[in-house]
Each structure stands twice: as structure tokens, then as C-alpha cells.
Coordinates of C-alpha atoms in Angstrom, one line a residue:
Chain A
M1 CA 5.0 -19.3 -22.7
I2 CA 2.3 -16.3 -22.5
S3 CA -0.9 -16.9 -24.1
F4 CA -3.9 -13.9 -24.8
E5 CA -6.9 -16.0 -25.5
N6 CA -9.8 -13.5 -27.0
V7 CA -8.6 -11.1 -24.2
T8 CA -11.1 -8.1 -24.0
K9 CA -11.7 -5.5 -22.0
R10 CA -14.7 -2.8 -21.8
Y11 CA -14.7 0.5 -19.9
G12 CA -18.5 0.9 -20.3
N13 CA -19.1 1.3 -24.0
L14 CA -15.5 1.8 -25.0
V15 CA -13.5 -1.5 -25.9
A16 CA -10.2 -0.8 -25.1
V17 CA -8.8 -4.7 -26.1
D18 CA -11.3 -6.2 -28.6
A19 CA -11.0 -10.3 -28.6
V20 CA -7.0 -10.4 -28.8
S21 CA -5.4 -13.9 -29.3
Y22 CA -1.8 -14.3 -29.3
T23 CA 0.9 -17.1 -27.9
L24 CA 4.3 -16.2 -27.2
H25 CA 7.1 -18.7 -27.0
K26 CA 9.9 -18.8 -25.0
G27 CA 12.9 -16.5 -25.9
E28 CA 10.8 -14.8 -28.3
S29 CA 10.8 -11.1 -28.6
F30 CA 7.9 -9.5 -29.2
A31 CA 6.6 -6.0 -29.8
L32 CA 3.4 -4.7 -29.4
L33 CA 3.0 -1.6 -31.5
G34 CA 0.3 0.8 -32.2
P35 CA -1.0 4.4 -32.0
N36 CA -2.2 6.2 -29.0
G37 CA -5.1 4.6 -27.3
A38 CA -5.0 1.6 -29.4
G39 CA -4.7 -0.9 -26.3
K40 CA -1.5 -1.6 -25.8
T41 CA -1.0 -0.6 -22.4
T42 CA -4.0 -1.9 -21.3
L43 CA -3.1 -5.2 -22.7
V44 CA 0.2 -5.3 -20.8
R45 CA -1.6 -4.0 -17.5
M46 CA -4.1 -7.1 -17.9
L47 CA -1.0 -9.3 -18.4
L48 CA 0.4 -8.0 -15.1
G49 CA -2.8 -8.5 -13.3
F50 CA -3.0 -4.6 -12.8
S51 CA -6.5 -4.8 -14.9
R52 CA -9.0 -7.4 -15.2
C53 CA -10.2 -8.9 -18.4
T54 CA -13.7 -8.3 -19.1
A55 CA -13.7 -11.7 -21.1
G56 CA -10.9 -14.1 -22.5
K57 CA -8.1 -15.2 -20.4
I58 CA -4.2 -14.6 -20.1
A59 CA -2.1 -17.3 -18.7
I60 CA 1.9 -17.1 -18.3
R61 CA 3.5 -20.5 -17.9
G62 CA 0.0 -21.9 -17.6
V63 CA -0.6 -19.7 -14.8
P64 CA -3.3 -17.4 -15.0
A65 CA -2.4 -13.7 -15.3
G66 CA -3.0 -11.9 -11.9
R67 CA -1.9 -14.5 -9.7
S68 CA 1.2 -14.0 -7.9
A69 CA 3.0 -17.2 -9.0
S70 CA 2.2 -15.7 -12.8
R71 CA 4.6 -12.4 -12.0
H72 CA 7.8 -14.9 -10.9
K73 CA 10.5 -14.3 -12.9
L74 CA 8.9 -11.3 -14.5
G75 CA 10.8 -8.1 -14.8
Y76 CA 8.4 -5.0 -15.3
L77 CA 9.4 -1.4 -16.7
A78 CA 6.2 1.1 -16.9
E79 CA 6.0 3.4 -19.1
L80 CA 5.8 6.6 -16.3
H81 CA 7.9 4.7 -14.3
R82 CA 8.2 6.0 -10.5
I83 CA 10.3 5.4 -7.7
P84 CA 9.1 6.6 -4.5
P85 CA 11.0 10.1 -3.8
Y86 CA 11.9 9.1 -0.2
L87 CA 14.1 6.5 -1.6
S88 CA 17.8 6.7 -2.9
G89 CA 18.4 4.7 -5.6
F90 CA 20.3 2.0 -4.1
E91 CA 17.6 1.6 -1.5
Y92 CA 14.9 1.3 -3.9
L93 CA 16.9 -1.7 -6.2
M94 CA 17.6 -3.4 -2.6
R95 CA 13.9 -3.5 -2.1
Q96 CA 13.4 -4.6 -5.5
A97 CA 16.1 -7.3 -4.7
A98 CA 14.2 -8.4 -1.4
L99 CA 11.0 -8.9 -3.4
C100 CA 12.6 -11.1 -6.1
G101 CA 13.9 -12.8 -2.9
L102 CA 17.6 -12.1 -3.0
T103 CA 18.7 -11.1 0.7
G104 CA 21.9 -9.8 2.5
S105 CA 25.3 -9.7 0.8
E106 CA 23.5 -11.2 -2.3
A107 CA 21.2 -8.5 -3.1
K108 CA 23.7 -6.1 -2.6
T109 CA 25.8 -7.9 -5.2
S110 CA 23.3 -7.8 -7.7
V111 CA 22.1 -4.4 -6.7
R112 CA 25.9 -2.9 -7.7
D113 CA 26.1 -5.3 -10.4
I114 CA 22.9 -3.9 -12.1
L115 CA 23.6 0.0 -11.2
K116 CA 27.1 -0.6 -13.5
K117 CA 25.0 -2.3 -16.1
V118 CA 22.4 0.9 -16.3
G119 CA 25.1 3.2 -15.9
M120 CA 23.9 4.4 -12.3
D121 CA 26.9 3.5 -10.5
G122 CA 27.9 6.4 -8.7
L123 CA 24.9 8.0 -8.3
E124 CA 22.6 5.0 -6.4
K125 CA 22.7 7.3 -3.1
K126 CA 21.0 10.3 -4.3
K127 CA 17.0 10.2 -3.5
A128 CA 14.7 9.5 -6.1
A129 CA 13.3 12.9 -6.3
H130 CA 16.6 14.3 -7.7
Y131 CA 16.7 11.8 -10.6
S132 CA 16.0 13.0 -13.8
K133 CA 13.5 11.1 -16.2
G134 CA 16.4 9.4 -17.9
M135 CA 17.9 8.2 -14.7
T136 CA 14.6 7.1 -13.2
Q137 CA 13.9 5.2 -16.3
R138 CA 17.6 3.5 -16.2
L139 CA 16.9 2.4 -12.4
G140 CA 13.1 1.3 -13.3
L141 CA 15.0 -1.1 -16.3
G142 CA 17.6 -1.9 -13.6
A143 CA 15.0 -3.2 -11.3
A144 CA 13.4 -5.1 -14.2
L145 CA 16.7 -7.1 -14.5
L146 CA 17.3 -7.8 -11.0
G147 CA 16.7 -11.5 -9.8
E148 CA 17.7 -13.1 -13.1
P149 CA 14.0 -12.7 -14.7
E150 CA 12.9 -15.3 -17.6
M151 CA 11.0 -12.5 -19.3
L152 CA 10.6 -8.8 -19.6
V153 CA 7.7 -6.8 -19.9
L154 CA 9.1 -3.0 -20.9
D155 CA 6.6 -0.5 -21.8
E156 CA 8.5 2.3 -23.8
P157 CA 11.9 1.6 -22.1
V158 CA 13.5 4.6 -24.0
S159 CA 11.4 7.2 -22.9
G160 CA 12.9 10.0 -21.8
L161 CA 16.3 8.6 -22.6
D162 CA 19.1 10.2 -24.7
P163 CA 20.7 8.6 -27.7
L164 CA 23.4 7.4 -25.9
G165 CA 20.9 5.9 -23.2
V166 CA 19.0 4.2 -25.9
R167 CA 22.0 2.4 -27.2
D168 CA 22.7 1.4 -23.9
V169 CA 19.3 0.0 -23.0
R170 CA 19.6 -1.7 -26.7
V171 CA 22.6 -3.5 -25.6
L172 CA 21.3 -4.8 -22.4
L173 CA 18.3 -6.0 -24.2
E174 CA 20.2 -7.6 -26.9
A175 CA 22.3 -9.5 -23.8
F176 CA 19.2 -10.3 -22.6
K177 CA 17.8 -12.0 -25.2
K178 CA 21.1 -14.0 -26.1
S179 CA 20.7 -15.2 -22.7
G180 CA 17.3 -17.0 -23.8
G181 CA 15.2 -14.3 -22.0
T182 CA 11.5 -13.4 -23.8
I183 CA 10.7 -9.9 -24.2
I184 CA 7.8 -8.2 -24.5
L185 CA 8.2 -4.4 -25.9
N186 CA 5.3 -1.9 -26.0
S187 CA 7.2 1.0 -28.1
H188 CA 6.6 4.0 -30.5
R189 CA 10.1 3.6 -31.5
L190 CA 9.8 1.6 -34.6
S191 CA 13.8 1.5 -35.5
E192 CA 14.4 0.2 -32.1
V193 CA 11.8 -2.6 -32.5
E194 CA 13.4 -3.5 -36.0
K195 CA 16.8 -4.0 -33.9
L196 CA 15.5 -6.0 -31.5
C197 CA 12.4 -7.8 -32.1
D198 CA 11.6 -11.0 -34.1
S199 CA 8.0 -10.8 -34.3
V200 CA 5.2 -7.8 -33.7
A201 CA 1.6 -7.1 -33.5
I202 CA 0.2 -3.9 -34.4
M203 CA -2.8 -3.1 -32.8
D204 CA -5.5 -0.7 -33.8
R205 CA -8.7 0.6 -32.0
G206 CA -8.2 -2.7 -29.6
R207 CA -7.9 -4.9 -32.4
I208 CA -4.6 -6.7 -33.4
V209 CA -4.8 -5.7 -37.2
V210 CA -1.5 -7.5 -38.2
K211 CA 0.7 -9.8 -36.3
G212 CA 3.7 -12.4 -36.9
D213 CA 7.7 -12.5 -37.4
L214 CA 9.0 -9.1 -38.3
A215 CA 10.5 -11.1 -41.5
H216 CA 7.3 -11.7 -43.0
I217 CA 5.2 -8.7 -42.4
V218 CA 8.0 -6.2 -43.6
Q219 CA 8.4 -6.7 -47.0
Q220 CA 11.4 -6.2 -49.2
N221 CA 11.8 -2.3 -49.7
E222 CA 10.2 -1.1 -46.9
T223 CA 10.4 -0.7 -43.6
L224 CA 8.4 -1.3 -40.2
E225 CA 7.3 2.1 -40.4
D226 CA 5.7 1.6 -43.7
V227 CA 3.7 -1.5 -42.5
F228 CA 2.7 0.4 -39.4
I229 CA 1.0 3.6 -41.7
R230 CA -0.3 1.0 -43.9
H231 CA -2.2 -1.3 -41.2
V232 CA -3.2 2.0 -39.0
E233 CA -4.2 4.0 -41.6
G234 CA -6.4 1.1 -42.9
K235 CA -4.7 1.4 -46.6
I236 CA -3.9 -2.7 -46.4
T237 CA -3.0 -3.3 -49.9
Chain B
M1 CA 10.9 12.3 4.7
R2 CA 8.0 10.3 6.1
Q3 CA 10.3 8.7 8.5
K4 CA 11.5 12.2 9.8
S5 CA 8.0 13.1 10.2
F6 CA 6.7 10.3 12.4
Y7 CA 10.1 11.0 14.5
L8 CA 9.5 14.3 15.1
L9 CA 5.6 14.1 16.1
L10 CA 6.9 11.3 18.3
A11 CA 9.3 13.8 19.9
V12 CA 7.0 16.3 20.4
A13 CA 3.9 14.0 22.0
V14 CA 7.0 12.7 24.1
A15 CA 7.7 16.3 25.2
F16 CA 4.1 17.0 26.0
V17 CA 4.1 13.7 28.3
L18 CA 6.9 14.9 29.8
L19 CA 5.4 18.1 31.0
I20 CA 2.8 16.0 33.2
R21 CA 5.8 15.7 35.7
S22 CA 5.2 18.8 36.9
C23 CA 1.5 17.6 38.0
Y24 CA 3.5 15.6 40.7
Q25 CA 5.6 18.3 42.3
A26 CA 2.7 20.3 43.4
D27 CA 0.6 20.5 46.3
Y28 CA -2.9 19.5 46.1
T29 CA -5.8 20.2 48.6
V30 CA -9.1 18.3 48.1
A31 CA -12.4 19.9 50.6
G32 CA -9.5 21.1 52.6
R33 CA -7.5 18.1 53.1
P34 CA -3.8 17.6 51.3
V35 CA -3.8 14.9 48.3
D36 CA -1.1 12.7 48.5
Q37 CA 1.4 12.4 45.8
M38 CA 0.4 8.6 45.0
T39 CA -3.4 9.3 44.7
L40 CA -2.7 12.2 42.6
A41 CA 0.0 10.4 40.3
W42 CA -2.5 7.5 40.2
H43 CA -5.5 9.6 39.1
A44 CA -3.5 11.7 36.5
S45 CA -2.2 8.7 35.4
L46 CA -5.6 7.1 34.4
I47 CA -6.8 10.4 32.7
V48 CA -3.8 10.7 30.5
F49 CA -3.9 7.2 29.7
H50 CA -7.3 8.0 28.4
V51 CA -6.5 10.9 26.8
I52 CA -3.4 9.5 24.7
A53 CA -5.7 6.6 23.6
A54 CA -8.3 8.8 22.2
A55 CA -5.9 10.8 20.7
M56 CA -4.3 8.0 18.9
F57 CA -7.5 7.4 17.0
L58 CA -6.7 10.8 15.4
M59 CA -3.3 10.4 14.6
T60 CA -4.1 6.4 13.0
A61 CA -7.0 7.9 11.1
L62 CA -4.7 10.9 9.5
L63 CA -1.5 7.6 8.9
S64 CA -4.0 5.4 7.5
M65 CA -6.2 7.9 5.1
G66 CA -3.8 8.0 2.3
L67 CA -2.4 5.0 2.7
F68 CA -3.3 3.5 -0.9
S69 CA -3.5 6.9 -2.9
R70 CA 0.1 7.8 -1.5
D71 CA 1.3 4.0 -2.8
R72 CA -0.4 4.9 -5.8
E73 CA 1.0 8.3 -6.8
D74 CA 4.7 7.5 -5.6
G75 CA 4.6 4.2 -7.3
S76 CA 5.3 2.1 -4.5
M77 CA 2.0 -0.1 -5.2
V78 CA 3.3 -0.9 -8.9
M79 CA 6.9 -1.7 -7.8
L80 CA 5.1 -4.2 -5.1
L81 CA 2.5 -5.8 -7.3
C82 CA 4.6 -6.2 -10.2
R83 CA 6.4 -9.0 -8.4
P84 CA 5.0 -11.9 -6.7
V85 CA 3.3 -10.4 -3.9
D86 CA -0.5 -11.3 -3.7
R87 CA -2.8 -8.4 -3.2
W88 CA -4.3 -9.4 -0.1
Q89 CA -0.3 -9.6 1.1
Y90 CA -0.4 -6.0 0.1
V91 CA -3.3 -4.8 1.9
L92 CA -2.9 -6.7 5.0
G93 CA 1.0 -5.7 5.2
R94 CA 0.2 -1.9 4.8
I95 CA -2.4 -2.1 7.2
V96 CA -0.3 -3.9 10.0
G97 CA 2.5 -1.8 9.2
I98 CA 0.2 1.3 10.3
W99 CA -1.2 -0.3 12.9
L100 CA 2.1 -1.3 14.3
L101 CA 3.6 2.1 13.9
S102 CA 0.4 3.3 15.8
T103 CA 0.5 0.9 18.7
A104 CA 4.7 1.3 18.9
F105 CA 3.4 5.2 19.2
M106 CA 0.8 4.7 22.1
L107 CA 2.9 2.4 23.8
I108 CA 5.9 4.8 24.1
L109 CA 3.7 7.5 25.3
H110 CA 2.1 5.4 27.9
L111 CA 5.4 3.9 29.2
T112 CA 6.8 7.5 29.3
L113 CA 4.3 8.2 31.8
F114 CA 4.6 4.9 33.3
L115 CA 7.9 5.4 33.9
I116 CA 7.4 9.5 35.1
V117 CA 5.2 8.0 37.7
L118 CA 7.8 5.4 38.8
A119 CA 10.7 7.9 38.7
N120 CA 8.5 10.5 40.6
T121 CA 6.7 8.4 43.3
G122 CA 8.3 5.0 42.9
M123 CA 4.6 3.7 42.2
M124 CA 4.3 1.1 39.3
I125 CA 0.9 1.1 38.1
P126 CA 0.0 -2.6 37.5
G127 CA -1.9 -3.4 34.2
Y128 CA -1.0 0.3 32.6
L129 CA 0.8 -1.3 29.8
S130 CA -1.3 -4.1 29.2
A131 CA -4.3 -1.9 29.2
S132 CA -2.2 0.3 26.6
L133 CA -1.8 -3.4 24.3
L134 CA -5.2 -4.0 24.6
C135 CA -6.6 -0.5 23.3
A136 CA -4.4 -1.2 20.2
V137 CA -7.2 -3.3 19.1
N138 CA -9.4 -0.1 18.6
L139 CA -6.2 1.2 16.3
L140 CA -6.5 -1.7 14.4
F141 CA -10.2 -1.0 13.9
A142 CA -9.7 2.3 13.2
T143 CA -6.5 1.6 10.6
V144 CA -9.1 -0.9 8.9
L145 CA -12.2 1.1 8.7
T146 CA -9.9 4.4 7.4
C147 CA -8.3 2.3 4.9
F148 CA -11.6 0.4 3.6
L149 CA -13.4 4.2 3.5
A150 CA -10.4 5.3 1.5
L151 CA -10.9 3.1 -1.1
F152 CA -14.5 5.1 -2.1
L153 CA -13.9 8.2 -0.6
P154 CA -11.6 11.0 -0.5
N155 CA -8.7 10.5 2.4
I156 CA -9.9 13.2 4.3
M157 CA -13.6 12.3 4.4
A158 CA -12.5 8.5 5.1
A159 CA -10.5 9.9 8.2
A160 CA -13.4 12.4 9.5
F161 CA -16.0 9.3 8.7
T162 CA -13.6 7.0 11.2
L163 CA -13.3 9.8 13.7
G164 CA -17.2 10.5 13.5
V165 CA -17.9 6.4 14.3
V166 CA -15.2 6.5 17.0
G167 CA -17.0 9.7 18.6
I168 CA -20.8 8.3 17.9
S169 CA -18.9 5.1 19.8
F170 CA -17.9 7.8 22.7
L171 CA -20.6 9.4 23.4
S172 CA -23.5 6.5 22.8
D173 CA -21.3 4.6 25.2
G174 CA -19.9 6.9 27.4
T175 CA -23.8 7.8 28.4
F176 CA -24.5 4.2 29.0
Q177 CA -21.6 3.7 30.8
A178 CA -22.5 6.9 33.2
M179 CA -25.8 5.6 33.6
Q180 CA -24.6 2.5 35.0
S181 CA -23.7 4.6 38.5
A182 CA -26.3 4.5 41.0
L183 CA -26.4 8.1 41.7
L184 CA -27.3 9.0 37.9
R185 CA -29.8 6.3 37.8
H186 CA -31.7 7.8 40.6
M187 CA -31.2 11.5 39.2
V188 CA -32.7 10.1 35.8
A189 CA -36.6 9.1 36.0
G190 CA -37.7 6.1 34.9
E191 CA -36.4 2.8 33.0
S192 CA -34.8 3.4 29.2
Q193 CA -34.5 1.1 27.1
V194 CA -31.2 0.8 25.3
A195 CA -31.9 0.8 21.8
L196 CA -30.4 -2.1 19.2
W197 CA -28.1 0.3 17.2
R198 CA -26.4 1.4 20.2
I199 CA -25.7 -2.3 21.3
L200 CA -24.2 -3.3 17.7
F201 CA -22.5 -0.2 17.4
P202 CA -18.4 -0.8 17.3
K203 CA -17.5 -0.8 21.1
V204 CA -14.5 1.5 20.8
Y205 CA -15.3 3.5 24.0
M206 CA -16.2 0.3 25.4
L207 CA -13.0 -1.4 25.1
Q208 CA -10.8 1.6 26.3
H209 CA -13.0 1.7 29.4
Y210 CA -12.2 -2.2 29.6
A211 CA -8.8 -1.7 29.1
S212 CA -8.6 1.1 31.9
T213 CA -10.2 -1.4 34.3
W214 CA -6.9 -3.2 34.1
I215 CA -5.7 -0.2 36.1
T216 CA -7.9 0.6 38.2
T217 CA -8.7 -2.8 38.9
S218 CA -12.4 -2.0 39.2
A219 CA -15.3 -4.2 38.0
F220 CA -16.5 -3.6 34.6
D221 CA -20.1 -2.6 34.2
G222 CA -22.7 -2.8 31.6
M223 CA -21.9 -5.7 29.4
P224 CA -19.7 -8.6 29.3
P225 CA -15.9 -7.9 28.2
I226 CA -15.9 -10.9 26.0
Y227 CA -18.9 -9.3 23.9
V228 CA -16.6 -6.1 24.0
V229 CA -13.9 -7.6 22.2
A230 CA -15.7 -9.7 20.1
N231 CA -17.6 -6.8 18.7
I232 CA -14.5 -4.7 17.6
V233 CA -12.6 -7.9 16.5
F234 CA -15.7 -8.7 14.5
Y235 CA -15.8 -5.3 13.2
T236 CA -12.5 -5.1 12.3
G237 CA -12.5 -8.7 10.7
A238 CA -15.3 -7.9 8.6
L239 CA -14.4 -4.5 7.2
A240 CA -10.5 -6.2 6.3
A241 CA -12.6 -8.7 4.2
A242 CA -14.5 -5.9 2.5
A243 CA -11.1 -3.9 2.1
L244 CA -9.7 -7.0 0.2
W245 CA -12.8 -7.8 -1.8
R246 CA -12.7 -4.0 -2.7
F247 CA -9.1 -3.8 -3.5
Y248 CA -9.6 -7.1 -5.3
R249 CA -11.9 -5.6 -7.6
S250 CA -10.2 -2.1 -8.3
E251 CA -7.5 -1.2 -11.1
I252 CA -4.0 -0.8 -10.0

């Protein structure tokens, strides 16, 4: 469904992403892990067409990343999600609904439904400038879920959320996964990744140092955190 | 907030135009002869037509300069481009939006003046509103130029550069147009050759002047109107293509 073939991104002499290859199948919940500056966000940005690959190619359902058709039925939540401050939560979601091709009463119904799902029902009339970080994040997740997406690309989705918010997001994502949706999760919250994802790739300095099914990567009597530290610190046994 | 600022600015501008009413209610004499209200209204309307059209360059440059940087900062760019929206659709959509806004602003001001003259004198100036619409082509040029420059330069520099181009056009072509009068030709000795850059430079002033001939119904001297329109359309198209090329290569 999503293929990365020798994807490389250079900024001058700095290699942000170095020959990354991976194929993600439909319905897979995949986590991209790594320390800060490992190249995870750059990879996600290239997937969405926000940044161009220096070498290699990315395709979504066979369509090269960057083309508008590749973002069809794709929901995205950015790490530092921002909502134009002059829009209310409802207006923001209505605009997102329009971009998904929803109009009129269909759009309003979808937006009302999403507002309930992300726990923002009753708060939608406030301007975005008055929302907390957690509220903005919830609305961003709501926007990503609009238009019945087939895949979600989430960059730190629980950033800024309290424990209840984290649980709510997990429940939403589990429901999405059960409905057959594909998830790409870029997160530092390893416990959440363990609960939600089937497969992981750990990146360090632009390269994937380990990838595969979570069940195969995490051995008995260890956690994902142990695996992460072991690979990122270079103490691979 | 953005909308409120726009409406406020529009209200202030319309209020200023409404002040023109008092011009028609006074008695004027030129060389000892009284000037009738119709002549006065006609000349005042023509001057204000040019003032509004010229002032709109400033307004358009200010509206256009922060178009992309504002969208980048407030998250609108990501909001749009993470959906199945092509970059060209985004760029052209934003440019056309600002252009339509500027055009509507200018048309409302010209329409206000048109209605004031109609109410005070009963005179309907032919070609006034169509001339305003022709001047909108200039606003599209200013929008595209500012947006293109803002992809390289700080916003204020992009706006200043656009106003500089417009200013040079007014100076260069205004002088050229003035030299078309027989009186000035007699006063300035010798035939002067017009430099090539002046012929090729964006004909912003010429287009506005050509539009004003739709009001005065006088002949347009100096160069074929088709060249003037084609010149601005060419620059607008070329700059839009360059802006798209640049935007396609930029990181979101």
C-alpha cells in the first residue's frame, strides 16, 4: 500500500534520511521510532509531499508521493498541529470536510460526529486562538479522521494530551485499526506503540536500524524500550 | 479578524470617497467663468478614478505580501496541502482570491463615486465601471509580482519592490504619455529615442491610462492598446509560472 524505496534526503552535507526502504501493507499499524533528529519527521513529510526525496521514491497505492491523488483518503496529524487562529473548531473541521469532498448536511453531520468522538463536543464554537494544546491536538485528530480515511499518518498524536486524552486517542485509533485502516505512527511514547502497533522501524541518524513485526523484534522478558535503547545506543547483541 | 480588518478598511475608504460629494456642491469659477456642475463632476470623477486605481496598488501589495508566509505560520498551508490538493491549485487559488478581493474593493470605491455623481448631477459616466474592471488586470499583475517576490524576499521588501515597479512604470510611461502632447513636443527641443527597456517595461501606467480613455472617450496615443494589454498579461502569466515553479521546489 505504501512503499519506500531507497528514500534519501540530504540538506547540503547533512543526510537526514539515508536509503530507507520499507513496504507497508493495508491494515498494518506501523510505528516509526527513533531519537530526536533521526529523520522520522522528514520521512513523514516526504510521504505527504511536503518535502522532495533527494533520491529514491515513495508511492502510496502506486501513486508517487507528492501527487494530490496520493493523499486521497489519507488523514494527517502534524506534530505541532496548528489551526488558523481566526477559525473556530467547527469552522476548521467544516473546511477540512469540504477538502474531503463533503458538503452541506453531510459535512455538518460528519463534523458533529467527529467532535463527539474526539471529546470536543460543546467546545467547537471557540476560536482556535483560545484552545489549549491538547484541544488543538484533538481537533487535529478529528480533522485527520474526517472523510473516512483509509490511512492515518500521525506525528506525535498524543503530544500535549493528559492521560485521559491519551486513552481516548488510543481507543479511537484502535477502532480505526479494527475497521481495517492503516496507521503510520511517529511517536516517542513506546508504551502506546506497544499497545497499538503491529510493526515498527527504529531509525537512527537517517537509517533504519531495525524493522519488522513487533512480536519478532521484542524478545521475551524485554520491552520495546529495551529494544529501542539497545539499537539506538549501538549495543546490538 | 482578517475579515473585520478588511471591512473596516473598506468602510474607511468608502467614507473618504463619500467626502467627494462636497466638491459638487460648491461654486467654482475658472478664468472668471463659472464651471457648471456637470463639467466639474466629470473632471473630479476622472481624477478620483486615477487616485483610487493607483492607491489600490498599495492595498494589493500589502494584502499579497504575506500570503504564503501567513499561511505557513498559522497552519493553513499544511491544512490544505495534506489533502488531495495540488500545489498549483493552492497557489493559483490564493492569488486569485487576493485579486478578487482587491478588485471588489476597487470596484466598490469606483461604484460609490459613480453613484455619487449620478445622485448629485443625474449624469451617468459611460465606461466608468468597465474602466475600473480593466484596471483590475493591473491588480492581478501586482498580486502575482508580490507573491512571487515574497517567495524569495522578506514580505515588506516584496511589497516595496512591487510598488517600485509600479512607480517606475508611472514615471516612465507618464513622461512618455505627456510627451505625446503637441505643446510639450514643441517645448522640448529635438526628437528623443525611447529606450528599449521603457518599451518592454510592464505597462501598468499605460493600462490605467488606456482604461481612462474609456471614460473620456478620447483617443489613446502612443502605442497600440493591444500591446499594452498583451504586455501586462504576458508579465502576469510569466510571473505566475515562475511563482509556481518556485513554490513547487519549496519545502512546506
